[in-house]
Tab-separated table of C-alpha atoms and ligand atoms in Angstrom:
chain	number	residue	atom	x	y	z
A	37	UNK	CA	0.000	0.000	0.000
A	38	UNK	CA	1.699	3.622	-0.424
A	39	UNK	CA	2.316	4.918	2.181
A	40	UNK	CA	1.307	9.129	2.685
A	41	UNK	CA	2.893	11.609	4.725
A	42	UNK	CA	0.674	13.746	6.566
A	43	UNK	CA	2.036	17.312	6.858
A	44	UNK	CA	0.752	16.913	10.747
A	45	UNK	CA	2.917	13.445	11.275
A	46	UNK	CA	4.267	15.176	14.431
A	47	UNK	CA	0.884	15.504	15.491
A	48	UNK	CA	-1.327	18.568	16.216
A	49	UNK	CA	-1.979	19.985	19.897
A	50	UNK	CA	-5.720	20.408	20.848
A	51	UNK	CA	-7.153	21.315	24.176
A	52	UNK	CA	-11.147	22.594	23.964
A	53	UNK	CA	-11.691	25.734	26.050
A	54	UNK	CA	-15.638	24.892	26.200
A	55	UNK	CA	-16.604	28.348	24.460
A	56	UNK	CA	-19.240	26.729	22.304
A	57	UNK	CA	-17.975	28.866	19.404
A	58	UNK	CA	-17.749	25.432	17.323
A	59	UNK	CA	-21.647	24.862	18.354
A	60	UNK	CA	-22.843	28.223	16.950
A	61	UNK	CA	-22.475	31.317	14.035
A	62	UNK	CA	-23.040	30.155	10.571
A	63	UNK	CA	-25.846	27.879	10.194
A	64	UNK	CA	-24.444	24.604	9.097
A	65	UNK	CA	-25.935	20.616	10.341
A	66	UNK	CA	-25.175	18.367	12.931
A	67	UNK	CA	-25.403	15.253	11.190
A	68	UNK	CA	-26.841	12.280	13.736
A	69	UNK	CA	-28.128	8.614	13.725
A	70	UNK	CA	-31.251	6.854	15.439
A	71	UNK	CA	-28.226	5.307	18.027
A	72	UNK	CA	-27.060	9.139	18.762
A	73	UNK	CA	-30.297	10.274	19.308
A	74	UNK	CA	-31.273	7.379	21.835
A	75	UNK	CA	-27.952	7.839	23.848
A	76	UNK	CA	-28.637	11.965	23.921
A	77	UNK	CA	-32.529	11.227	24.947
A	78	UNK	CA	-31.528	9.136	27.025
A	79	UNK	CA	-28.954	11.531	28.989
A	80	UNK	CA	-32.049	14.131	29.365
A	81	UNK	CA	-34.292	11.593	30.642
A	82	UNK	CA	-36.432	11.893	27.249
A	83	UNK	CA	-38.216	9.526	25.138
A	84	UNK	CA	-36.628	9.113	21.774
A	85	UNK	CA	-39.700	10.907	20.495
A	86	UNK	CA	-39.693	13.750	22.547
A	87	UNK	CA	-36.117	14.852	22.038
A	88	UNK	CA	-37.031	13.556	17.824
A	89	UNK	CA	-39.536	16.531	18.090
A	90	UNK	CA	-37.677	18.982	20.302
A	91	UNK	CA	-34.488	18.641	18.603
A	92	UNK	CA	-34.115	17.117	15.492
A	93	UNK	CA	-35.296	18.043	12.176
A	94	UNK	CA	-35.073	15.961	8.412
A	95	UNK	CA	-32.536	17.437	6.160
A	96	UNK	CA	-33.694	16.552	2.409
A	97	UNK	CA	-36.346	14.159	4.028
A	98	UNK	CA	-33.945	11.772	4.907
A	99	UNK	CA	-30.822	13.177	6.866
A	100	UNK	CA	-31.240	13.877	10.519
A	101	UNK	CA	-29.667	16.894	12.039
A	102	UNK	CA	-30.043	18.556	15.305
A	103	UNK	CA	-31.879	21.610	15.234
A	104	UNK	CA	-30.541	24.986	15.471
A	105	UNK	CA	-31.676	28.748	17.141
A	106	UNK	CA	-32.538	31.641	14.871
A	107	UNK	CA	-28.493	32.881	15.598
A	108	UNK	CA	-27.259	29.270	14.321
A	109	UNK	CA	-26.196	28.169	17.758
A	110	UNK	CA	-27.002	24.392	18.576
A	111	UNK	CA	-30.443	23.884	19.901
A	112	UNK	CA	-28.888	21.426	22.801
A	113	UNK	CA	-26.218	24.582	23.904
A	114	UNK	CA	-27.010	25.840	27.025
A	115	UNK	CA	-27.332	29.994	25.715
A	116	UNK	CA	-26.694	30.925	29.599
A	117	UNK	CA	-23.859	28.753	29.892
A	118	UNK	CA	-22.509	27.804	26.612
A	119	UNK	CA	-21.956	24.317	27.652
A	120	UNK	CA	-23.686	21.347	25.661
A	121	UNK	CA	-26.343	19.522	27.333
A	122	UNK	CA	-25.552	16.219	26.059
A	123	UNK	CA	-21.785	16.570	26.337
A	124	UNK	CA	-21.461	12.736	27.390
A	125	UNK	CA	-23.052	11.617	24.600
A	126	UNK	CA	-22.476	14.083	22.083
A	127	UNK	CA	-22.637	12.703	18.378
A	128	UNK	CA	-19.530	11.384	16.721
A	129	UNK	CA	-19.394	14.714	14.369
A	130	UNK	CA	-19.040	16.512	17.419
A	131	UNK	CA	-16.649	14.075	19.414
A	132	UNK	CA	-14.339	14.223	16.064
A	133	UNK	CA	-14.137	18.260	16.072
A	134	UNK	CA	-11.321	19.544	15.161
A	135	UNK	CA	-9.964	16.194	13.447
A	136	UNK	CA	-12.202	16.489	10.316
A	137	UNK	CA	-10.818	15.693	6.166
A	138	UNK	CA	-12.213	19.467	5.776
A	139	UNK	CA	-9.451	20.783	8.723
A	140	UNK	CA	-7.046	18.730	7.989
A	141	UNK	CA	-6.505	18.550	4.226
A	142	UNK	CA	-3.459	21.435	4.679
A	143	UNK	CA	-1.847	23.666	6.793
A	144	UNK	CA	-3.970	26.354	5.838
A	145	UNK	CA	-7.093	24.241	6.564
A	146	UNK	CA	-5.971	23.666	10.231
A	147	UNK	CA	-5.163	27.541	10.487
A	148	UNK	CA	-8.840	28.791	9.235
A	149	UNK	CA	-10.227	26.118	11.750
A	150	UNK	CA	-7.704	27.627	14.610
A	151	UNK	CA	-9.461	31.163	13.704
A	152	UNK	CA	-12.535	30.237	14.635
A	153	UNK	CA	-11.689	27.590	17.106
A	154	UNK	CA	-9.241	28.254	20.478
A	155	UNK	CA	-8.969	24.242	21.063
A	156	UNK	CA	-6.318	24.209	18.120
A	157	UNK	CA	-3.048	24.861	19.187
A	158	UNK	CA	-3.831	25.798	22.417
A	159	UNK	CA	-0.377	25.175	23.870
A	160	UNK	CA	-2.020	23.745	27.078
A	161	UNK	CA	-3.764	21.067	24.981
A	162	UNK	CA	-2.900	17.537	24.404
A	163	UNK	CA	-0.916	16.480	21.658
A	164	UNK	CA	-2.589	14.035	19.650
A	165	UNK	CA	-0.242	11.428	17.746
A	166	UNK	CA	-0.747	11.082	13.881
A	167	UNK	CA	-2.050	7.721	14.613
A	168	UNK	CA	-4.897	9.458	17.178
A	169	UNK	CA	-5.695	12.122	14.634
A	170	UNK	CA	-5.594	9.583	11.717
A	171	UNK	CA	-8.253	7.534	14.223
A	172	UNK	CA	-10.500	10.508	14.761
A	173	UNK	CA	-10.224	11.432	10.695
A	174	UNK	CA	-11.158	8.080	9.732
A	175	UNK	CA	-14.651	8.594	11.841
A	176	UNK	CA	-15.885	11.688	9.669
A	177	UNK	CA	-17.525	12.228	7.092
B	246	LIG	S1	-14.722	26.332	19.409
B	246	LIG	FE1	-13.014	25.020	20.025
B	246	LIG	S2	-12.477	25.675	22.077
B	246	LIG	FE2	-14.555	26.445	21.632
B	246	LIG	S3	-15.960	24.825	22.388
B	246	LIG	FE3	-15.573	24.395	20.223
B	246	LIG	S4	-13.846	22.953	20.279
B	246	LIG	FE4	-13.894	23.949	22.263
């Protein structure tokens, strides 16, 4: 197999700073499946249909994303404490943040996402390995 050499192969550093800045702004989807939704209803104490119609909506009438607020923040992010509600069970697009193909593809990628997002780089993060980051890459989508 040929073999590629990531231009992060010493790995990146990556420490979230909980502003909810990547959970807002430009409207955008939060892509999730029926086994996401169960384990976030779940962690509010909701029926899978209650937190379906509270929080989810049908993108093309077939996706599922979570909903968002008029301002494009997250419908499940706490607007008094910009925490997430269902941090613990947060959906894999989500859990893979910052590690996505669309941030990692070049430098420059990983520098817009570092605009927007103080996690990246943040020199009291961790640093992830190129085989972590390859791990996390290989989940999105
Ligand atoms: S924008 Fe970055 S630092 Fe802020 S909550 Fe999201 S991942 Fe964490």
């Amino acid at each position: 197999m040929e073999e590629v050499t990531r231009w992060y192969k010493d790995g990146l550093r990556f420490g979230c700073r909980q502003c909810g800045g990547c959970c807002g702004g430009a409207p955008g989807f939060v892509w999730v499946t029926n086994e996401e939704i169960g384990a976030m209803a779940k962690e509010l104490g909701m029926s899978t249909a209650t937190f379906t119609d509270a929080f989810v909506r049908l993108v093309r009438g077939r996706k599922k994303s979570l909903k968002e607020h008029a301002n494009g923040d997250c419908v499940l992010l706490n607007p008094t404490t910009k925490r997430c509600m269902v941090y613990q069970s947060r959906p894999t697009q989500c859990r893979t943040w910052p590690f996505w193909e669309s941030n990692l593809d070049r430098p420059s990628s990983w520098k817009r996402a570092a605009k927007g997002c103080k996690g990246c780089d943040n020199p009291e993060g961790k640093l992830y390995t190129l085989e972590e980051i390859e791990e996390e890459r290989a989940k999105t989508f």
